[in-house]
PDB file of C-alpha atoms in Angstrom:
ATOM      1  CA  MET A   5      78.972  10.481  -5.544  1.00  0.00           C
ATOM      2  CA  GLY A   6      80.194   8.973  -2.388  1.00  0.00           C
ATOM      3  CA  PRO A   7      78.091   7.956   0.623  1.00  0.00           C
ATOM      4  CA  PRO A   8      74.971  10.031   1.394  1.00  0.00           C
ATOM      5  CA  LYS A   9      75.260  12.962   4.137  1.00  0.00           C
ATOM      6  CA  VAL A  10      72.653  12.450   6.638  1.00  0.00           C
ATOM      7  CA  GLU A  11      72.136  13.999  10.126  1.00  0.00           C
ATOM      8  CA  VAL A  12      73.496  11.642  12.716  1.00  0.00           C
ATOM      9  CA  PRO A  13      70.794  10.959  15.549  1.00  0.00           C
ATOM     10  CA  SER A  14      71.649  12.364  19.009  1.00  0.00           C
ATOM     11  CA  PRO A  15      72.276  10.049  21.848  1.00  0.00           C
ATOM     12  CA  LYS A  16      69.860  11.824  24.084  1.00  0.00           C
ATOM     13  CA  ASP A  17      66.881  11.211  21.613  1.00  0.00           C
ATOM     14  CA  PHE A  18      66.383   7.658  22.558  1.00  0.00           C
ATOM     15  CA  LEU A  19      62.954   5.677  22.669  1.00  0.00           C
ATOM     16  CA  HIS A  20      61.375   6.351  26.374  1.00  0.00           C
ATOM     17  CA  LYS A  21      59.044   4.118  28.244  1.00  0.00           C
ATOM     18  CA  HIS A  22      55.373   4.274  27.332  1.00  0.00           C
ATOM     19  CA  THR A  23      55.796   6.534  24.236  1.00  0.00           C
ATOM     20  CA  LYS A  24      54.213   4.112  21.621  1.00  0.00           C
ATOM     21  CA  GLU A  25      51.027   3.668  23.888  1.00  0.00           C
ATOM     22  CA  ALA A  26      47.578   4.852  22.182  1.00  0.00           C
ATOM     23  CA  THR A  27      46.008   7.755  24.419  1.00  0.00           C
ATOM     24  CA  LEU A  28      42.520   8.099  24.819  1.00  0.00           C
ATOM     25  CA  ALA A  29      40.553  11.253  23.567  1.00  0.00           C
ATOM     26  CA  GLN A  30      39.568  14.026  26.134  1.00  0.00           C
ATOM     27  CA  LYS A  31      36.024  13.758  27.395  1.00  0.00           C
ATOM     28  CA  SER A  32      33.655  16.295  25.824  1.00  0.00           C
ATOM     29  CA  ALA A  33      30.009  17.175  26.214  1.00  0.00           C
ATOM     30  CA  PHE A  34      27.578  15.436  24.182  1.00  0.00           C
ATOM     31  CA  TYR A  35      24.284  16.054  22.342  1.00  0.00           C
ATOM     32  CA  ASP A  36      21.119  14.006  22.778  1.00  0.00           C
ATOM     33  CA  SER A  37      19.019  12.559  20.050  1.00  0.00           C
ATOM     34  CA  THR A  38      16.996  15.819  19.753  1.00  0.00           C
ATOM     35  CA  GLY A  39      19.974  17.925  18.954  1.00  0.00           C
ATOM     36  CA  ARG A  40      19.660  19.921  22.015  1.00  0.00           C
ATOM     37  CA  ALA A  41      22.526  22.014  23.538  1.00  0.00           C
ATOM     38  CA  PRO A  42      25.401  20.100  25.198  1.00  0.00           C
ATOM     39  CA  ARG A  43      24.595  18.733  28.696  1.00  0.00           C
ATOM     40  CA  CYS A  44      26.801  17.821  31.530  1.00  0.00           C
ATOM     41  CA  LEU A  45      26.959  14.124  32.425  1.00  0.00           C
ATOM     42  CA  ALA A  46      26.155  15.192  36.123  1.00  0.00           C
ATOM     43  CA  GLU A  47      22.723  16.231  34.911  1.00  0.00           C
ATOM     44  CA  GLU A  48      21.906  12.819  33.667  1.00  0.00           C
ATOM     45  CA  LYS A  49      22.306  11.012  36.996  1.00  0.00           C
ATOM     46  CA  ARG A  50      19.380  10.143  39.298  1.00  0.00           C
ATOM     47  CA  PRO A  51      18.516  12.226  42.311  1.00  0.00           C
ATOM     48  CA  PRO A  52      20.480  11.170  45.315  1.00  0.00           C
ATOM     49  CA  VAL A  53      19.143   8.724  47.846  1.00  0.00           C
ATOM     50  CA  PRO A  54      17.475  10.383  50.903  1.00  0.00           C
ATOM     51  CA  HIS A  55      19.470  10.627  53.913  1.00  0.00           C
ATOM     52  CA  ARG A  56      18.641   8.445  56.968  1.00  0.00           C
ATOM     53  CA  THR A  57      17.866  11.541  59.034  1.00  0.00           C
ATOM     54  CA  GLU A  58      15.336  12.926  56.702  1.00  0.00           C
ATOM     55  CA  GLN A  59      11.712  12.423  57.433  1.00  0.00           C
ATOM     56  CA  PRO A  60       9.062  11.756  54.813  1.00  0.00           C
ATOM     57  CA  ILE A  61       6.041  14.017  54.589  1.00  0.00           C
ATOM     58  CA  MET A  62       3.308  12.713  56.895  1.00  0.00           C
ATOM     59  CA  GLY A  63      -0.395  13.558  57.465  1.00  0.00           C
ATOM     60  CA  VAL A  64      -1.612  13.949  53.800  1.00  0.00           C
ATOM     61  CA  GLN A  65      -5.097  12.773  53.533  1.00  0.00           C
ATOM     62  CA  THR A  66      -7.800  12.876  50.753  1.00  0.00           C
ATOM     63  CA  ASN A  67     -11.427  12.924  50.977  1.00  0.00           C
ATOM     64  CA  LYS A  68     -11.778  10.666  47.671  1.00  0.00           C
ATOM     65  CA  SER A  69     -13.593   7.628  48.112  1.00  0.00           C
ATOM     66  CA  PHE A  70     -11.979   4.885  45.778  1.00  0.00           C
ATOM     67  CA  ILE A  71     -14.777   2.475  46.505  1.00  0.00           C
ATOM     68  CA  THR A  72     -17.478   4.654  45.371  1.00  0.00           C
ATOM     69  CA  THR A  73     -15.091   5.866  42.357  1.00  0.00           C
ATOM     70  CA  ASN A  74     -14.450   2.139  41.344  1.00  0.00           C
ATOM     71  CA  VAL A  75     -18.265   1.266  41.466  1.00  0.00           C
ATOM     72  CA  ALA A  76     -19.232   4.204  39.379  1.00  0.00           C
ATOM     73  CA  GLU A  77     -16.718   3.467  36.765  1.00  0.00           C
ATOM     74  CA  ALA A  78     -17.673  -0.234  36.731  1.00  0.00           C
ATOM     75  CA  ILE A  79     -21.360   0.824  36.115  1.00  0.00           C
ATOM     76  CA  LEU A  80     -20.831   3.384  33.422  1.00  0.00           C
ATOM     77  CA  ALA A  81     -18.134   1.222  31.789  1.00  0.00           C
ATOM     78  CA  VAL A  82     -19.184  -0.254  28.286  1.00  0.00           C
ATOM     79  CA  PRO A  83     -19.193  -4.175  28.584  1.00  0.00           C
ATOM     80  CA  LYS A  84     -16.512  -5.870  26.567  1.00  0.00           C
ATOM     81  CA  LYS A  85     -17.967  -7.776  23.809  1.00  0.00           C
ATOM     82  CA  PRO A  86     -16.659 -11.333  23.505  1.00  0.00           C
ATOM     83  CA  GLN A  87     -14.597 -12.198  20.386  1.00  0.00           C
ATOM     84  CA  PRO A  88     -16.374 -14.884  18.252  1.00  0.00           C
ATOM     85  CA  ILE A  89     -14.414 -17.919  18.148  1.00  0.00           C
ATOM     86  CA  TYR A  90     -14.863 -21.694  17.040  1.00  0.00           C
ATOM     87  CA  VAL A  91     -13.170 -24.970  18.293  1.00  0.00           C
ATOM     88  CA  ASP A  92     -12.169 -27.514  15.838  1.00  0.00           C
ATOM     89  CA  THR A  93     -10.573 -30.131  17.898  1.00  0.00           C
ATOM     90  CA  LYS A  94     -11.640 -32.284  20.788  1.00  0.00           C
ATOM     91  CA  LYS A  95      -8.777 -30.750  22.988  1.00  0.00           C
ATOM     92  CA  GLY A  96     -10.531 -27.241  22.677  1.00  0.00           C
ATOM     93  CA  ASP A  97      -8.080 -25.611  20.202  1.00  0.00           C
ATOM     94  CA  LYS A  98      -9.831 -22.072  19.639  1.00  0.00           C
ATOM     95  CA  HIS A  99      -9.513 -19.958  16.448  1.00  0.00           C
ATOM     96  CA  LEU A 100     -11.160 -16.613  15.437  1.00  0.00           C
ATOM     97  CA  LEU A 101     -14.299 -16.899  13.730  1.00  0.00           C
ATOM     98  CA  GLU A 102     -13.923 -13.878  11.495  1.00  0.00           C
ATOM     99  CA  THR A 103     -10.814 -15.008   9.748  1.00  0.00           C
ATOM    100  CA  SER A 104     -12.108 -18.700   9.336  1.00  0.00           C
ATOM    101  CA  GLY A 105     -14.299 -18.407   6.292  1.00  0.00           C
ATOM    102  CA  LEU A 106     -17.235 -19.438   8.090  1.00  0.00           C
ATOM    103  CA  VAL A 107     -18.750 -16.096   8.427  1.00  0.00           C
ATOM    104  CA  PRO A 108     -20.843 -15.024   5.285  1.00  0.00           C
ATOM    105  CA  LYS A 109     -19.263 -11.630   5.031  1.00  0.00           C
ATOM    106  CA  TYR A 110     -18.962 -11.250   1.156  1.00  0.00           C
ATOM    107  CA  ILE A 111     -22.627 -12.172   0.350  1.00  0.00           C
ATOM    108  CA  LYS A 112     -23.650  -9.415   2.694  1.00  0.00           C
ATOM    109  CA  LYS A 113     -21.935  -6.700   0.936  1.00  0.00           C
ATOM    110  CA  LYS A 114     -23.849  -3.944  -0.778  1.00  0.00           C
ATOM    111  CA  ASP A 115     -22.190  -4.581  -4.084  1.00  0.00           C
ATOM    112  CA  TYR A 116     -22.685  -8.360  -3.992  1.00  0.00           C
ATOM    113  CA  GLY A 117     -23.858 -10.033  -6.891  1.00  0.00           C
ATOM    114  CA  SER A 118     -23.545  -6.721  -9.192  1.00  0.00           C
ATOM    115  CA  THR A 119     -21.556  -6.436 -12.195  1.00  0.00           C
ATOM    116  CA  PRO A 120     -18.103  -4.857 -11.576  1.00  0.00           C
ATOM    117  CA  GLU A 121     -17.514  -1.463 -13.246  1.00  0.00           C
ATOM    118  CA  TYR A 122     -14.555  -2.762 -15.412  1.00  0.00           C
ATOM    119  CA  LEU A 123     -16.748  -5.418 -16.843  1.00  0.00           C
ATOM    120  CA  ALA A 124     -19.647  -3.023 -17.689  1.00  0.00           C
ATOM    121  CA  LYS A 125     -17.162  -0.770 -19.421  1.00  0.00           C
ATOM    122  CA  ARG A 126     -15.596  -3.652 -21.314  1.00  0.00           C
ATOM    123  CA  ASN A 127     -19.239  -4.904 -22.308  1.00  0.00           C
ATOM    124  CA  GLU A 128     -19.985  -1.348 -23.589  1.00  0.00           C
ATOM    125  CA  GLU A 129     -16.776  -1.335 -25.602  1.00  0.00           C
ATOM    126  CA  VAL A 130     -17.597  -4.681 -27.225  1.00  0.00           C
ATOM    127  CA  ARG A 131     -21.141  -3.534 -28.087  1.00  0.00           C
ATOM    128  CA  ARG A 132     -19.993  -0.464 -29.548  1.00  0.00           C
ATOM    129  CA  ALA A 133     -17.455  -2.294 -31.678  1.00  0.00           C
ATOM    130  CA  GLN A 134     -20.014  -4.794 -32.952  1.00  0.00           C
ATOM    131  CA  GLU A 135     -22.325  -1.774 -33.958  1.00  0.00           C
ATOM    132  CA  GLU A 136     -19.564  -0.295 -35.805  1.00  0.00           C
ATOM    133  CA  TYR A 137     -18.925  -3.391 -37.687  1.00  0.00           C
ATOM    134  CA  ASP A 138     -22.510  -4.258 -38.323  1.00  0.00           C
ATOM    135  CA  ALA A 139     -22.861  -0.424 -39.707  1.00  0.00           C
ATOM    136  CA  TYR A 140     -19.799  -1.115 -42.025  1.00  0.00           C
ATOM    137  CA  VAL A 141     -21.231  -4.564 -43.440  1.00  0.00           C
ATOM    138  CA  ARG A 142     -24.594  -2.873 -44.101  1.00  0.00           C
ATOM    139  CA  GLN A 143     -22.791  -0.052 -46.033  1.00  0.00           C
ATOM    140  CA  ARG A 144     -20.708  -2.532 -48.164  1.00  0.00           C
ATOM    141  CA  LEU A 145     -23.934  -4.566 -48.854  1.00  0.00           C
ATOM    142  CA  ARG A 146     -25.612  -1.318 -50.157  1.00  0.00           C
ATOM    143  CA  MET A 147     -22.515  -0.658 -52.424  1.00  0.00           C
ATOM    144  CA  GLY A 148     -22.584  -4.242 -53.645  1.00  0.00           C
ATOM    145  CA  ALA A 149     -19.128  -4.935 -52.722  1.00  0.00           C
ATOM    146  CA  MET A 150     -20.097  -8.020 -50.911  1.00  0.00           C
ATOM    147  CA  LYS A 151     -22.821 -10.393 -50.523  1.00  0.00           C
ATOM    148  CA  GLN A 152     -23.954 -12.884 -47.810  1.00  0.00           C
ATOM    149  CA  LEU A 153     -24.143 -16.609 -48.321  1.00  0.00           C
ATOM    150  CA  SER A 154     -27.548 -18.276 -47.796  1.00  0.00           C
ATOM    151  CA  GLU A 155     -27.697 -21.195 -45.442  1.00  0.00           C
ATOM    152  CA  GLU A 156     -28.168 -23.500 -48.485  1.00  0.00           C
ATOM    153  CA  GLU A 157     -24.993 -22.165 -49.968  1.00  0.00           C
ATOM    154  CA  ARG A 158     -23.025 -22.306 -46.600  1.00  0.00           C
ATOM    155  CA  GLN A 159     -24.036 -26.079 -46.165  1.00  0.00           C
ATOM    156  CA  SER A 160     -23.050 -26.787 -49.638  1.00  0.00           C
ATOM    157  CA  VAL A 161     -19.555 -25.239 -49.147  1.00  0.00           C
ATOM    158  CA  LEU A 162     -19.185 -27.173 -45.844  1.00  0.00           C
ATOM    159  CA  GLU A 163     -20.010 -30.520 -47.483  1.00  0.00           C
ATOM    160  CA  GLY A 164     -17.612 -30.009 -50.467  1.00  0.00           C
ATOM    161  CA  ILE A 165     -14.707 -29.075 -47.868  1.00  0.00           C
ATOM    162  CA  LYS A 166     -15.453 -32.183 -45.829  1.00  0.00           C
ATOM    163  CA  LYS A 167     -15.445 -34.294 -49.195  1.00  0.00           C
ATOM    164  CA  ASN A 168     -12.199 -33.016 -50.129  1.00  0.00           C
ATOM    165  CA  TRP A 169     -10.780 -33.740 -46.648  1.00  0.00           C
ATOM    166  CA  ASP A 170     -12.195 -37.320 -46.792  1.00  0.00           C
ATOM    167  CA  GLN A 171     -10.199 -37.860 -50.147  1.00  0.00           C
ATOM    168  CA  LEU A 172      -6.820 -36.345 -48.827  1.00  0.00           C
ATOM    169  CA  HIS A 173      -7.344 -38.602 -45.788  1.00  0.00           C
ATOM    170  CA  HIS A 174      -7.743 -41.567 -47.859  1.00  0.00           C
ATOM    171  CA  GLU A 175      -4.917 -40.782 -49.797  1.00  0.00           C
ATOM    172  CA  TYR A 176      -2.797 -40.274 -46.836  1.00  0.00           C
ATOM    173  CA  GLN A 177      -3.813 -43.765 -45.283  1.00  0.00           C
ATOM    174  CA  GLY A 178      -2.529 -45.120 -48.534  1.00  0.00           C
ATOM    175  CA  LEU A 179       0.894 -43.928 -48.168  1.00  0.00           C
ATOM    176  CA  SER A 180       3.845 -46.513 -47.512  1.00  0.00           C
ATOM    177  CA  VAL A 181       4.721 -47.163 -44.012  1.00  0.00           C
ATOM    178  CA  VAL A 182       8.540 -46.415 -44.678  1.00  0.00           C
ATOM    179  CA  ILE A 183       9.244 -42.909 -46.002  1.00  0.00           C
ATOM    180  CA  ASP A 184      12.696 -43.210 -47.224  1.00  0.00           C
ATOM    181  CA  THR A 185      12.809 -41.026 -50.253  1.00  0.00           C
ATOM    182  CA  PRO A 186      12.657 -37.129 -50.651  1.00  0.00           C
ATOM    183  CA  PRO A 187       9.555 -37.290 -53.046  1.00  0.00           C
ATOM    184  CA  LYS A 188       7.699 -39.583 -50.425  1.00  0.00           C
ATOM    185  CA  LYS A 189       8.548 -37.294 -47.660  1.00  0.00           C
ATOM    186  CA  ALA A 190       7.353 -34.015 -49.757  1.00  0.00           C
ATOM    187  CA  HIS A 191       4.206 -35.888 -50.692  1.00  0.00           C
ATOM    188  CA  LYS A 192       3.267 -36.697 -47.165  1.00  0.00           C
ATOM    189  CA  GLU A 193       3.986 -33.150 -45.796  1.00  0.00           C
ATOM    190  CA  ARG A 194       1.779 -31.802 -48.768  1.00  0.00           C
ATOM    191  CA  LEU A 195      -1.006 -33.958 -47.667  1.00  0.00           C
ATOM    192  CA  GLU A 196      -0.519 -32.977 -44.050  1.00  0.00           C
ATOM    193  CA  ALA A 197      -0.664 -29.368 -44.992  1.00  0.00           C
ATOM    194  CA  GLU A 198      -3.729 -29.543 -47.129  1.00  0.00           C
ATOM    195  CA  MET A 199      -5.609 -31.620 -44.584  1.00  0.00           C
ATOM    196  CA  ARG A 200      -4.670 -28.972 -41.794  1.00  0.00           C
ATOM    197  CA  GLN A 201      -5.922 -26.041 -43.986  1.00  0.00           C
ATOM    198  CA  LEU A 202      -9.280 -27.941 -44.720  1.00  0.00           C
ATOM    199  CA  GLU A 203      -9.609 -28.469 -40.980  1.00  0.00           C
ATOM    200  CA  ARG A 204      -9.202 -24.698 -40.174  1.00  0.00           C
ATOM    201  CA  ASP A 205     -11.932 -23.966 -43.013  1.00  0.00           C
ATOM    202  CA  ILE A 206     -14.285 -26.415 -41.510  1.00  0.00           C
ATOM    203  CA  ASP A 207     -13.965 -25.024 -38.234  1.00  0.00           C
ATOM    204  CA  MET A 208     -14.445 -21.463 -39.238  1.00  0.00           C
ATOM    205  CA  ILE A 209     -17.685 -22.408 -41.434  1.00  0.00           C
ATOM    206  CA  GLU A 210     -19.133 -24.163 -38.610  1.00  0.00           C
ATOM    207  CA  ARG A 211     -18.581 -21.418 -35.901  1.00  0.00           C
ATOM    208  CA  HIS A 212     -19.781 -18.477 -37.992  1.00  0.00           C
ATOM    209  CA  LYS A 213     -23.383 -18.828 -39.126  1.00  0.00           C
ATOM    210  CA  VAL A 214     -23.016 -15.609 -41.173  1.00  0.00           C
ATOM    211  CA  ILE A 215     -20.677 -15.502 -43.948  1.00  0.00           C
ATOM    212  CA  TYR A 216     -19.794 -12.514 -46.305  1.00  0.00           C
ATOM    213  CA  ILE A 217     -17.942 -12.798 -49.796  1.00  0.00           C
ATOM    214  CA  ALA A 218     -16.341 -10.067 -51.485  1.00  0.00           C
ATOM    215  CA  ASN A 219     -17.457  -9.414 -55.068  1.00  0.00           C
ATOM    216  CA  ASN A 220     -14.646  -8.926 -57.478  1.00  0.00           C
TER     217      ASN A 220
END
C-alpha cells in the first residue's frame, strides 16, 4: 500500500543535444548483379584523365587499303530485296503488301483444297456408325422383330396424320375469342398440344424415307 517506490532519475542524465537524430548506416562493400565477390567503389570509377604533359602514341600506321576493302565488300554483298508495299491513298500512304490480304498465300499451300485430318476422322466414325446401325437393322429384320413400311403405307400414314391435323385446326379456329373459364382454357391447351405433336410426326415422316415398325 502507499505510493510506489521508484528510482529517482539523476540530474546528470539530462537530454543532450543531437541524441534523438537518426544516424546513417556504415558504408560497406556491395555485390554486383552476378553475385561476385565484394568490390571496392574505387574499382568502379573511370580511368583518370591523361595529364597535360603526357604525349599520345604517334607514328602508328597500317598498310590496309580501306578503299579496296570497301569496294570488295560492296561487290560481294547480297543486294537487299525491297519489301513489297502498296499505296492506297493519293497522298502516298504506304503499307506492307504481305499483311494486306492481297497476296494469294493460302491458295498456294500444299494442303490447300484437301480435307482436314479431323474431318476425315469424323467422316470415318460416321460411316462406321452407319454400318453398325444397318447391320443391326438387317439382323432385326431377319429375326422378324420389325418390318419396313412401304412407300404406299408411308404416304397413307402421312395423309392420315395431315387429315387429323386439319380437323384439330378447324376445331381450334372455332374456339371463342374470350377464354374466360377453366374448361375453355383446358380445351384450348389440349388442342394446341395435339397439333404440336401431329406437326412433329409429320416432320419426322417427311424427313425419313425409310421407316421401321417393331412387331409386338
